mmCIF file of C-alpha atoms and ligand atoms in Angstrom:
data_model
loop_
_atom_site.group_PDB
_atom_site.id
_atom_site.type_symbol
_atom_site.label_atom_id
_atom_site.label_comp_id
_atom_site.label_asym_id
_atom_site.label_seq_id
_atom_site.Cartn_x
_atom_site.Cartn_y
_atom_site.Cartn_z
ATOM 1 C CA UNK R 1 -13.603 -7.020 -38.150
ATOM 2 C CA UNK R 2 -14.711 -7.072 -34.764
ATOM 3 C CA UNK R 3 -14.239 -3.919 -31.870
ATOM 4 C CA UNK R 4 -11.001 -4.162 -30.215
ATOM 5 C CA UNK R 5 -11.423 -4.796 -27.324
ATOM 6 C CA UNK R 6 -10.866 -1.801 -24.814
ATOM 7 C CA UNK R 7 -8.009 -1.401 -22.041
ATOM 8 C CA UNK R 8 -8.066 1.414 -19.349
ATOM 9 C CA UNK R 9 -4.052 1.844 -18.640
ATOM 10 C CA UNK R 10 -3.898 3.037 -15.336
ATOM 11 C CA UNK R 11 -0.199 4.797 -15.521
ATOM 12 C CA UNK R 12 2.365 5.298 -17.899
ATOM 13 C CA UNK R 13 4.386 2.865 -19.152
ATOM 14 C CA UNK R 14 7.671 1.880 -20.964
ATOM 15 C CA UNK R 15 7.363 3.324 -24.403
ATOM 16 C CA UNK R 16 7.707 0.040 -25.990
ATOM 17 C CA UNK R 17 4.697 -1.477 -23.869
ATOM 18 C CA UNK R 18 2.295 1.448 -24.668
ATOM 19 C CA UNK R 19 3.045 0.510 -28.454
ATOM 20 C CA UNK R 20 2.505 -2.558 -28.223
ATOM 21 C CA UNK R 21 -0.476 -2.029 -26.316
ATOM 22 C CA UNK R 22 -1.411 0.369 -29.191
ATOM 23 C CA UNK R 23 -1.003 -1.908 -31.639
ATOM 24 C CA UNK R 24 -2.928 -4.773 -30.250
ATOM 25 C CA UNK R 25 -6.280 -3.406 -28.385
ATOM 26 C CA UNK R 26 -8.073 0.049 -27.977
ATOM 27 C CA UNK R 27 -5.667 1.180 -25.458
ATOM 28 C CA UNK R 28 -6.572 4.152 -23.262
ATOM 29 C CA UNK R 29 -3.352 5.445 -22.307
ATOM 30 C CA UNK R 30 -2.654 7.693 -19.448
ATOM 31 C CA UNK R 31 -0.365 10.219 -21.332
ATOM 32 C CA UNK R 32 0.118 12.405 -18.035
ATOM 33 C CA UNK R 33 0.533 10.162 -15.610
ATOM 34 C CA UNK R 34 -1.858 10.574 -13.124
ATOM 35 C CA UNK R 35 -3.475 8.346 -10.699
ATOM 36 C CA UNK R 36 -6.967 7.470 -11.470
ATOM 37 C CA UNK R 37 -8.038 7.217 -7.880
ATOM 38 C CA UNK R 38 -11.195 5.231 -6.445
ATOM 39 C CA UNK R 39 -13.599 7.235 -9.183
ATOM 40 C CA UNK R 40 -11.480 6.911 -12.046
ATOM 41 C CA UNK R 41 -10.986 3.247 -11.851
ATOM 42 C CA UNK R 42 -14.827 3.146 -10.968
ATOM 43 C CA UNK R 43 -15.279 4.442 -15.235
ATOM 44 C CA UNK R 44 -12.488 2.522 -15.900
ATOM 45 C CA UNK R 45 -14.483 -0.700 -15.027
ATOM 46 C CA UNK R 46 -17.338 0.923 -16.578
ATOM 47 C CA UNK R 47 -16.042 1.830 -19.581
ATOM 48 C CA UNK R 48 -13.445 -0.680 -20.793
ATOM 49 C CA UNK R 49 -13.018 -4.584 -21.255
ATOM 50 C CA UNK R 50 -9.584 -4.662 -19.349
ATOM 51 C CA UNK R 51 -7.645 -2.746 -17.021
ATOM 52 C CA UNK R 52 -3.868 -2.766 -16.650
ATOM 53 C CA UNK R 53 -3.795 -1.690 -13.160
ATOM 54 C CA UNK R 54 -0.401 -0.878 -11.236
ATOM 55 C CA UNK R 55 0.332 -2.145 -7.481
ATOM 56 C CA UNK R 56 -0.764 1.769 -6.355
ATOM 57 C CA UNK R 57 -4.683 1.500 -7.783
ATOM 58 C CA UNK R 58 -6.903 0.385 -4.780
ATOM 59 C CA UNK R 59 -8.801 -1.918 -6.807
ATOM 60 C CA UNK R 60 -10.949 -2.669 -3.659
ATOM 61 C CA UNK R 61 -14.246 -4.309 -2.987
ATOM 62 C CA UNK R 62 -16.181 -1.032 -3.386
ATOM 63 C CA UNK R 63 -14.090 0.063 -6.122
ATOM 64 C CA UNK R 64 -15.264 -3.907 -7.838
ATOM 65 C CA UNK R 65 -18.761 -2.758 -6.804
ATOM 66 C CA UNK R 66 -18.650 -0.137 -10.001
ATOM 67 C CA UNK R 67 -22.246 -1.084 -11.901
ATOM 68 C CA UNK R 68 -22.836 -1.866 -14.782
ATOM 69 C CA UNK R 69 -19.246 -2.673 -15.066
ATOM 70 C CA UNK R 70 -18.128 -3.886 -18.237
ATOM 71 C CA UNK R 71 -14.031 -4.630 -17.378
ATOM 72 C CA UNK R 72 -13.625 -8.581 -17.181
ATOM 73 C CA UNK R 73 -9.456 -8.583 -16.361
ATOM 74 C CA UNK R 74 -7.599 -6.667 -13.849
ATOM 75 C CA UNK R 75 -4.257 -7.330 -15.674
ATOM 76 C CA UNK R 76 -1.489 -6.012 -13.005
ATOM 77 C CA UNK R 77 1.078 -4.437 -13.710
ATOM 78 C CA UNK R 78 3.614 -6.685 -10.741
ATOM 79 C CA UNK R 79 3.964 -9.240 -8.655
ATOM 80 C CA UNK R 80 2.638 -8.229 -5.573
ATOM 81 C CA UNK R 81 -1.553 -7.938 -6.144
ATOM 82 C CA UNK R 82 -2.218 -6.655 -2.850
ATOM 83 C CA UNK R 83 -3.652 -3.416 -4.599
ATOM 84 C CA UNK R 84 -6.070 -6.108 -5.701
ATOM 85 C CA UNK R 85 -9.499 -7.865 -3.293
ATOM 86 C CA UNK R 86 -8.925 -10.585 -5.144
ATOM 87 C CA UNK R 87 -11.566 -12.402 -3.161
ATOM 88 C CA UNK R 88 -14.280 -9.404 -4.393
ATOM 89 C CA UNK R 89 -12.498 -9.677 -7.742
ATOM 90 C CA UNK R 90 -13.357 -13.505 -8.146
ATOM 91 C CA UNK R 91 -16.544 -13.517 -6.496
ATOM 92 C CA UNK R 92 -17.670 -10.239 -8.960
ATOM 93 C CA UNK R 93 -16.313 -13.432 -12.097
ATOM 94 C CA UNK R 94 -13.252 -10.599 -12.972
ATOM 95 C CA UNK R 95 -10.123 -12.406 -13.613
ATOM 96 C CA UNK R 96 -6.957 -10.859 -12.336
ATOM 97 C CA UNK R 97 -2.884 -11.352 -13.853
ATOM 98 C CA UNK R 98 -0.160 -10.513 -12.543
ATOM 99 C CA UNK R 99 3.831 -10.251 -13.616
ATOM 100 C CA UNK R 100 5.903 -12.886 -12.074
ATOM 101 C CA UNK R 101 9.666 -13.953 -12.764
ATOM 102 C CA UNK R 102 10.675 -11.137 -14.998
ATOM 103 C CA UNK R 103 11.451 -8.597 -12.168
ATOM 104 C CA UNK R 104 13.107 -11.532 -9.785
ATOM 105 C CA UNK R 105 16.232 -10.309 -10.867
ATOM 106 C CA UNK R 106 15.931 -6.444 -10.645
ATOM 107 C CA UNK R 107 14.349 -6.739 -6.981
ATOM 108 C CA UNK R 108 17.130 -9.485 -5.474
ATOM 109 C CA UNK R 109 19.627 -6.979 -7.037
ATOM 110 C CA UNK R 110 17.787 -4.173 -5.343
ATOM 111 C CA UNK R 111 17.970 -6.044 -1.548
ATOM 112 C CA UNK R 112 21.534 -6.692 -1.884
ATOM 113 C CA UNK R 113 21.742 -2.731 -2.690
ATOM 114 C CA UNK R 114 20.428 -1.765 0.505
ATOM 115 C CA UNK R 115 21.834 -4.999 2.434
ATOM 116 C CA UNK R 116 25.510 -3.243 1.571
ATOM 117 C CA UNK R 117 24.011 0.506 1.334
ATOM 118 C CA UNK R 118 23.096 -0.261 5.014
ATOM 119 C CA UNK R 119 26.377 -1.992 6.445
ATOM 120 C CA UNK R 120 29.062 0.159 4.709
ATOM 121 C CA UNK R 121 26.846 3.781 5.757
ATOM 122 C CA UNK R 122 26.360 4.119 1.726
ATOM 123 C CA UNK R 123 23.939 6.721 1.951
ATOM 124 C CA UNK R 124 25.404 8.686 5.303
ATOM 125 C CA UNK R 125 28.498 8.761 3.626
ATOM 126 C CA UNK R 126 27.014 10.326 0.229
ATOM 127 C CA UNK R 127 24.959 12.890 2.242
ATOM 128 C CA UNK R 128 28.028 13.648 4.396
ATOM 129 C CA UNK R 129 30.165 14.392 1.132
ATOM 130 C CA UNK R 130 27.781 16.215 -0.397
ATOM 131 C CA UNK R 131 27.219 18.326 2.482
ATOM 132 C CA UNK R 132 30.733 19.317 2.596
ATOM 133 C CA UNK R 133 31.395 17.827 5.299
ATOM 134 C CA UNK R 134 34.564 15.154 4.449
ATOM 135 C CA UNK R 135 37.943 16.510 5.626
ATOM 136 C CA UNK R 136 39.724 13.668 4.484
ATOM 137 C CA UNK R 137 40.504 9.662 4.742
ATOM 138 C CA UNK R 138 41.245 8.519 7.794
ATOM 139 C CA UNK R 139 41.699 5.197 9.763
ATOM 140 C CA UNK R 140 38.714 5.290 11.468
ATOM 141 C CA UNK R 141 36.110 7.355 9.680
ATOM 142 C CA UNK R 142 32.522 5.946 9.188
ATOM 143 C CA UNK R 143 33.366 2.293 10.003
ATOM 144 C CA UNK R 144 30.366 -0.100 8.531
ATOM 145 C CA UNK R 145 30.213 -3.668 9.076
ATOM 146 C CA UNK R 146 31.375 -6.181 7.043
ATOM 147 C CA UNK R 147 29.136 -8.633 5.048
ATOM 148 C CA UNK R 148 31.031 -11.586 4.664
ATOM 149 C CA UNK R 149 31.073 -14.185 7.082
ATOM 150 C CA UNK R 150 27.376 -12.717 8.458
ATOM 151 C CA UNK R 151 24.485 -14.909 8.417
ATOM 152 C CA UNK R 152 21.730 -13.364 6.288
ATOM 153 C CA UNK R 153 18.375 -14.180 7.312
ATOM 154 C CA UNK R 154 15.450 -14.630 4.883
ATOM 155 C CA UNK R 155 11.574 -14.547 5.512
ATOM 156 C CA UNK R 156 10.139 -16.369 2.720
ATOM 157 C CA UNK R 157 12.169 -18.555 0.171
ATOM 158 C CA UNK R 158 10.334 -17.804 -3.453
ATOM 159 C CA UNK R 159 11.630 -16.648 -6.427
ATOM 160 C CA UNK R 160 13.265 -13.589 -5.067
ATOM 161 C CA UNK R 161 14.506 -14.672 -1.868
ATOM 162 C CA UNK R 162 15.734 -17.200 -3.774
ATOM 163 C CA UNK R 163 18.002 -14.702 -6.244
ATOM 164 C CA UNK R 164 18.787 -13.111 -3.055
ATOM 165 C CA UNK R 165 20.217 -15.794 -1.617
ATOM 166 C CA UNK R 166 22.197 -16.890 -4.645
ATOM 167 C CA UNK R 167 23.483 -13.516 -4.628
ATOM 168 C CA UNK R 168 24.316 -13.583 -1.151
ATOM 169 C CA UNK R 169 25.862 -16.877 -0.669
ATOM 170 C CA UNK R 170 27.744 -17.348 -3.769
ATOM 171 C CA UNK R 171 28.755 -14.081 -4.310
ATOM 172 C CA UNK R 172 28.948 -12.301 -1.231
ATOM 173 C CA UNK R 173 30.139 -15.410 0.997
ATOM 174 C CA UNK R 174 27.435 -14.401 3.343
ATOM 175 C CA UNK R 175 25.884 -17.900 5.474
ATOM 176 C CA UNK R 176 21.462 -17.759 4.644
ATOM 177 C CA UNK R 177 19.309 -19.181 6.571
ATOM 178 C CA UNK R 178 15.661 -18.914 5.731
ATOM 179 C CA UNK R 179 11.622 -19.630 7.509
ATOM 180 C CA UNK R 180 9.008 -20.319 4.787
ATOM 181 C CA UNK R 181 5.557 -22.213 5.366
ATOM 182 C CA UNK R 182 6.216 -23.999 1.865
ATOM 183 C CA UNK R 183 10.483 -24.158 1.986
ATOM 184 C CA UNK R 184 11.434 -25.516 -1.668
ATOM 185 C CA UNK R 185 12.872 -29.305 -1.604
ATOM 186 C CA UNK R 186 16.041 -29.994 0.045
ATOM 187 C CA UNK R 187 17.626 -30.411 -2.606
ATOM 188 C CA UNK R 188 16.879 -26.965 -3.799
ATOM 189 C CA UNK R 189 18.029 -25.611 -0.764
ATOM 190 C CA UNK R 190 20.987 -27.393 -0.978
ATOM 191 C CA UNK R 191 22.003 -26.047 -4.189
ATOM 192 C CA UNK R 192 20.860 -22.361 -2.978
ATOM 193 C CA UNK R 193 23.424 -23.282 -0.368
ATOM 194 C CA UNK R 194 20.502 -21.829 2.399
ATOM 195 C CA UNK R 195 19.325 -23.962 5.863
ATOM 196 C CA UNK R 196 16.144 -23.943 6.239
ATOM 197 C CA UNK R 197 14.530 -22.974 10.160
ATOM 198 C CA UNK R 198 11.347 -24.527 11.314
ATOM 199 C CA UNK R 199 10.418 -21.217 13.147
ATOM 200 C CA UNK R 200 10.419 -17.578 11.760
ATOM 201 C CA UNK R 201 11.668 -16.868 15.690
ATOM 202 C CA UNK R 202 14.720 -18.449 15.171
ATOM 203 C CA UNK R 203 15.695 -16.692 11.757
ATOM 204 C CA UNK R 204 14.885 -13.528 13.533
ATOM 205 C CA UNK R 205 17.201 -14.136 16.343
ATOM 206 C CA UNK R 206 20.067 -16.327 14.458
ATOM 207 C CA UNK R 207 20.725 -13.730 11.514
ATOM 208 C CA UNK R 208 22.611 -10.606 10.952
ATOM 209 C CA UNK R 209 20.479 -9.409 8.252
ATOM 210 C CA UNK R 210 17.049 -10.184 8.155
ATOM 211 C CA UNK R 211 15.678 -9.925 4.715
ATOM 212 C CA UNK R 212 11.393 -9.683 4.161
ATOM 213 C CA UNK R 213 10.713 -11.764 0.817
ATOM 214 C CA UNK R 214 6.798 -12.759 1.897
ATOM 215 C CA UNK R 215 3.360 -11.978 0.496
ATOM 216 C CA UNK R 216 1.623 -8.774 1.621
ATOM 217 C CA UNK R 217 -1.546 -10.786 2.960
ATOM 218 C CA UNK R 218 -3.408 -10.642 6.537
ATOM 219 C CA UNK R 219 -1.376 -13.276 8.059
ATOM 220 C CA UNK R 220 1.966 -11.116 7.490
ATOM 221 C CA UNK R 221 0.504 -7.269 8.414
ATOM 222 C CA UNK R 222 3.145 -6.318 10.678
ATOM 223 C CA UNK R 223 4.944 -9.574 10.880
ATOM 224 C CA UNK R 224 7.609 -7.488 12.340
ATOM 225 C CA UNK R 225 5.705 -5.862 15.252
ATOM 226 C CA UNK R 226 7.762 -4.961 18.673
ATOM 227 C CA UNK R 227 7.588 -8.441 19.940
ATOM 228 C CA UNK R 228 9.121 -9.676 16.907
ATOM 229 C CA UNK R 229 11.324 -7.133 16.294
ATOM 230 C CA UNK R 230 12.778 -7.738 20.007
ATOM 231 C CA UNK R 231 14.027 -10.849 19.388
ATOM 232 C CA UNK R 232 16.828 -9.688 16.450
ATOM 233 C CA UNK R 233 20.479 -9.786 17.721
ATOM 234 C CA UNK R 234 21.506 -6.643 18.931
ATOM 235 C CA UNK R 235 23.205 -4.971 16.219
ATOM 236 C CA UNK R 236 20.999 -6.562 13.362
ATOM 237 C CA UNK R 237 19.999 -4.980 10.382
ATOM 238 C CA UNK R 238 16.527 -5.158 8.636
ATOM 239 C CA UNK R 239 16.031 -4.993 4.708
ATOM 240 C CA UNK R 240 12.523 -4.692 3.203
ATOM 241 C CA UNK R 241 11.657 -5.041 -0.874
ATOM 242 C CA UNK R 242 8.759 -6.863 0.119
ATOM 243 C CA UNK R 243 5.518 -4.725 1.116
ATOM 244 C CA UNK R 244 5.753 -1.743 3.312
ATOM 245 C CA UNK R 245 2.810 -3.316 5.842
ATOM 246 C CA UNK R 246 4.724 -6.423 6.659
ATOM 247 C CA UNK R 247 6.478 -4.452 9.250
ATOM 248 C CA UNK R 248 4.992 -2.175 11.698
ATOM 249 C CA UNK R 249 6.778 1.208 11.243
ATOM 250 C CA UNK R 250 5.971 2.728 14.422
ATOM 251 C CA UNK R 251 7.653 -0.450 16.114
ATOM 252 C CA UNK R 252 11.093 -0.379 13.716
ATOM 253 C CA UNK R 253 11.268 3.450 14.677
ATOM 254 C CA UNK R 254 11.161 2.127 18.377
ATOM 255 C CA UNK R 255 13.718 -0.613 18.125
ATOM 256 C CA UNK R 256 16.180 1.455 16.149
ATOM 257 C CA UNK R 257 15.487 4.700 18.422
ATOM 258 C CA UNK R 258 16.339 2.223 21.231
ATOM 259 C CA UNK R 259 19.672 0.854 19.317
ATOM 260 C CA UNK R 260 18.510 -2.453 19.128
ATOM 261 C CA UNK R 261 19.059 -2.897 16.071
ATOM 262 C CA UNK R 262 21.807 -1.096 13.649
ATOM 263 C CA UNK R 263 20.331 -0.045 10.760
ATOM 264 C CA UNK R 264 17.166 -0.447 8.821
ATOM 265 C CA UNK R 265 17.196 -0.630 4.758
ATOM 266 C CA UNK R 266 13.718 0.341 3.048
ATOM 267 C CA UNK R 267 12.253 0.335 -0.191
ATOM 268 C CA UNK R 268 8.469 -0.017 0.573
ATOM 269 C CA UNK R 269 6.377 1.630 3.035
ATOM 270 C CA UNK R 270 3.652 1.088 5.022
ATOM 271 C CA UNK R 271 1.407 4.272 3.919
ATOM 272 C CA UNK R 272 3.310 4.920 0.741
ATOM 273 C CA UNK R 273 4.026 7.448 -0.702
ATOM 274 C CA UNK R 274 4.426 8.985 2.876
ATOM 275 C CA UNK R 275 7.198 7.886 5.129
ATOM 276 C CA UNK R 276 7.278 8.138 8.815
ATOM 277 C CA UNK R 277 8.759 10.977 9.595
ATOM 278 C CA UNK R 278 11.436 10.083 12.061
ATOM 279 C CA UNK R 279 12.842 7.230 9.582
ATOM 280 C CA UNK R 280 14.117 10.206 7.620
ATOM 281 C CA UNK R 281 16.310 11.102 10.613
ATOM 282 C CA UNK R 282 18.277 8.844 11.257
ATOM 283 C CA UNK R 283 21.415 8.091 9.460
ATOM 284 C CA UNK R 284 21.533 4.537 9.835
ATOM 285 C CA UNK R 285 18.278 4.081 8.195
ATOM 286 C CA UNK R 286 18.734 3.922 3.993
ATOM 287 C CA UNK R 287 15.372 5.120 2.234
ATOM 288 C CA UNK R 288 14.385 4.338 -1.711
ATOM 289 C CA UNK R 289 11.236 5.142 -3.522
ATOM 290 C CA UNK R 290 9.746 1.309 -3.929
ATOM 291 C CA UNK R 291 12.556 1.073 -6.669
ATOM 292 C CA UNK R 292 12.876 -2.978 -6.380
ATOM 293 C CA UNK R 293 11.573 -3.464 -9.883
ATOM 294 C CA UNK R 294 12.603 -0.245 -11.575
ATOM 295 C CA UNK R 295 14.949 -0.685 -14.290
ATOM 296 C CA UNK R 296 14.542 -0.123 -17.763
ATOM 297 C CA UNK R 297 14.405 -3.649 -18.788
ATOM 298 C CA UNK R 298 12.463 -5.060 -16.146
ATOM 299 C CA UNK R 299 9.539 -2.269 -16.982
ATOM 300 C CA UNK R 300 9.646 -3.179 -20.614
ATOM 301 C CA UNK R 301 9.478 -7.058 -19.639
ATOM 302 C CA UNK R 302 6.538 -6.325 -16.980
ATOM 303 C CA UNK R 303 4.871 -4.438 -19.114
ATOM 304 C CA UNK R 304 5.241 -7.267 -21.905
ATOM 305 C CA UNK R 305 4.057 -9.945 -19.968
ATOM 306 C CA UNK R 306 0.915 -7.771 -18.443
ATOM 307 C CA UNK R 307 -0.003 -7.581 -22.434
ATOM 308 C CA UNK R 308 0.510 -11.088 -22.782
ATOM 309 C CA UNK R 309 -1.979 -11.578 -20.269
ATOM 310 C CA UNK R 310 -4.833 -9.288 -21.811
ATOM 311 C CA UNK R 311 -3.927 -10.852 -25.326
ATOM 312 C CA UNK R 312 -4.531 -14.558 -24.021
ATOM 313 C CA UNK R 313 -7.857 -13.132 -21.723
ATOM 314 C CA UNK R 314 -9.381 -11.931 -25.544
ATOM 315 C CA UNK R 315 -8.159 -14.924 -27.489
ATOM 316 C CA UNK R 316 -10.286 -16.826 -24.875
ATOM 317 C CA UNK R 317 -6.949 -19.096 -24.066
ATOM 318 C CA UNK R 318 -6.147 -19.794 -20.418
ATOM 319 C CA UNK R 319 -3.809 -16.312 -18.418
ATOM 320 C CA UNK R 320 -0.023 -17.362 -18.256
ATOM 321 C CA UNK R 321 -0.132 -15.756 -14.882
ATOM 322 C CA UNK R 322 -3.687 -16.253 -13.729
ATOM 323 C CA UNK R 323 -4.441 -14.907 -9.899
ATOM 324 C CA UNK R 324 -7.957 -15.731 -10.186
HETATM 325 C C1 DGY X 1 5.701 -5.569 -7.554
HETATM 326 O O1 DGY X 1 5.790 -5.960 -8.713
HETATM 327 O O2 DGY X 1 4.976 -6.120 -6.737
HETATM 328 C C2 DGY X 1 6.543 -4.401 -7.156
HETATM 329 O O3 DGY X 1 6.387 -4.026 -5.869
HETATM 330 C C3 DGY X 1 6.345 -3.258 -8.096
HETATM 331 O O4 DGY X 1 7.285 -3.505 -9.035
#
């Protein structure tokens, strides 16, 4: 019988991935957890056939550089590859996988979390409570804003914006509008019940809520920079599941320091795991650990279709989610 072949597994994972990892390849687990860093994932690329790398491991074109590297498949554990050069990747002949569709779900469910966390003072009124602080109901304590009725605007109309939306519209009877370079067919949008805008600028400065649902990629670094950012209706709100360096921190702390807008909801940061500091002042701003994907079931099916990946890569059949 022939080696198995090996896979570096860059983090922990779902006990019923690492077992099936087990079972299938010579899988080199990481039992505590820790990041491998820029050397680590240099011997991981020397040492092993695959890696299942996580959207934390800087996979970049120096890391790729790692000689004589034996790895042939960065298979990545989520959607987002931005962890990834996938241009060094493809030019070095490593493929690279990555986990669509199964966490569409779990993330949409996650931006409607802080969409409401943010307009009904969710977490100001927990850390309130907790602090002691309630003295009891009254007509006109902690007033949020309603979401019904508000036009929620989305940047980018794939497969989560799209959940979002559905979400949104149909259950939360909010109005969507959306911008996307590639909108989906009318008819699509039709039965999303969304209207699509030629121009990001006049998402930004129609909705409510604004939404980020687009690629982390050059063109969108700091998509929402001051200029941008200016144009929101006073009062708006800004949610972000997407990628922490779509929006330009320093600007958001600006705008919300200067009220113009109401609230900011965050699960991804620009310089994760560190947070600018004065986001974690203000009580209008709601704060979660990149959490989009993070249930149970959504880790086991991530983790599931990442193995599928590797599997197909060995049996020499084409990736099921092939980046390059
Ligand atoms: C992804 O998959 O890109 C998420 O950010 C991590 O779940």
């Amino acid at each position: 019988m022939s080696a198995r072949p090996v896979v570096v597994v860059t983090r922990r994972l779902p006990e019923p991935v690492e077992s099936e990892l087990a079972r299938n390849f010579d899988a080199r687990l990481n039992r505590d957890d820790r990041p491998l860093g820029p050397d680590g994932l240099r011997e991981a690329l020397r040492s092993a056939d695959a890696l299942l790398c996580t959207v934390t491991d800087k996979l970049t074109a120096d890391v790729l550089d790692a000689e004589p590297r034996r790895a042939r498949l960065l298979a990545n554990f989520g959607v987002g590859f931005n962890n990834i050069d996938v241009e060094a990747a493809r030019e070095r002949g490593l493929s690279v996988s990555n986990t669509p569709d199964v966490l569409t779900d779990a993330t949409a469910d996650l931006a409607l979390t802080l969409l409401l966390m943010v307009a009904r003072r969710a977490g100001e009124g927990e850390r309130h409570l907790r602090a002691g602080a309630w003295t009891g109901w009254r007509p006109t304590h902690m007033l949020g804003t309603q979401v019904s009725g508000k036009t929620l605007g989305l940047v980018g109309m794939g497969r989560i914006a799209r959940a979002v939306a559905r979400r949104a519209h149909h259950g939360f009877g909010m109005r969507v509008i959306f911008h996307d370079p590639y909108p989906p067919a009318p008819e699509v949008a039709a039965e999303l019940g969304v209207e699509p805008r030629e121009e990001l600028e006049q998402v930004l400065r129609e909705a409510d809520f604004i939404s980020l649902h687009c690629p982390a990629t050059p063109e969108t670094r700091h998509l929402m920079n001051r200029e941008r950012l200016a144009l929101l209706r006073p009062g708006a709100y800004l949610i972000n599941t997407a990628r922490g360096d779509v929006v330009d921190e320093a600007a958001l702390v600006e705008a919300l320091r200067a009220k113009r807008l109401a609230g900011a909801a965050l699960d991804v940061f620009e310089r994760e795991p560190q947070v600018t500091p004065a986001l974690c002042t203000m009580e209008n701003v709601v704060l979660l650990p990149h959490l989009g994907s993070a249930t149970q079931e959504t880790r086991v099916a991530m983790g599931m279709r990442a193995v599928d990946n590797v599997r197909l890569f060995f049996k020499g059949e084409p990736l099921r989610d092939r980046v390059v």
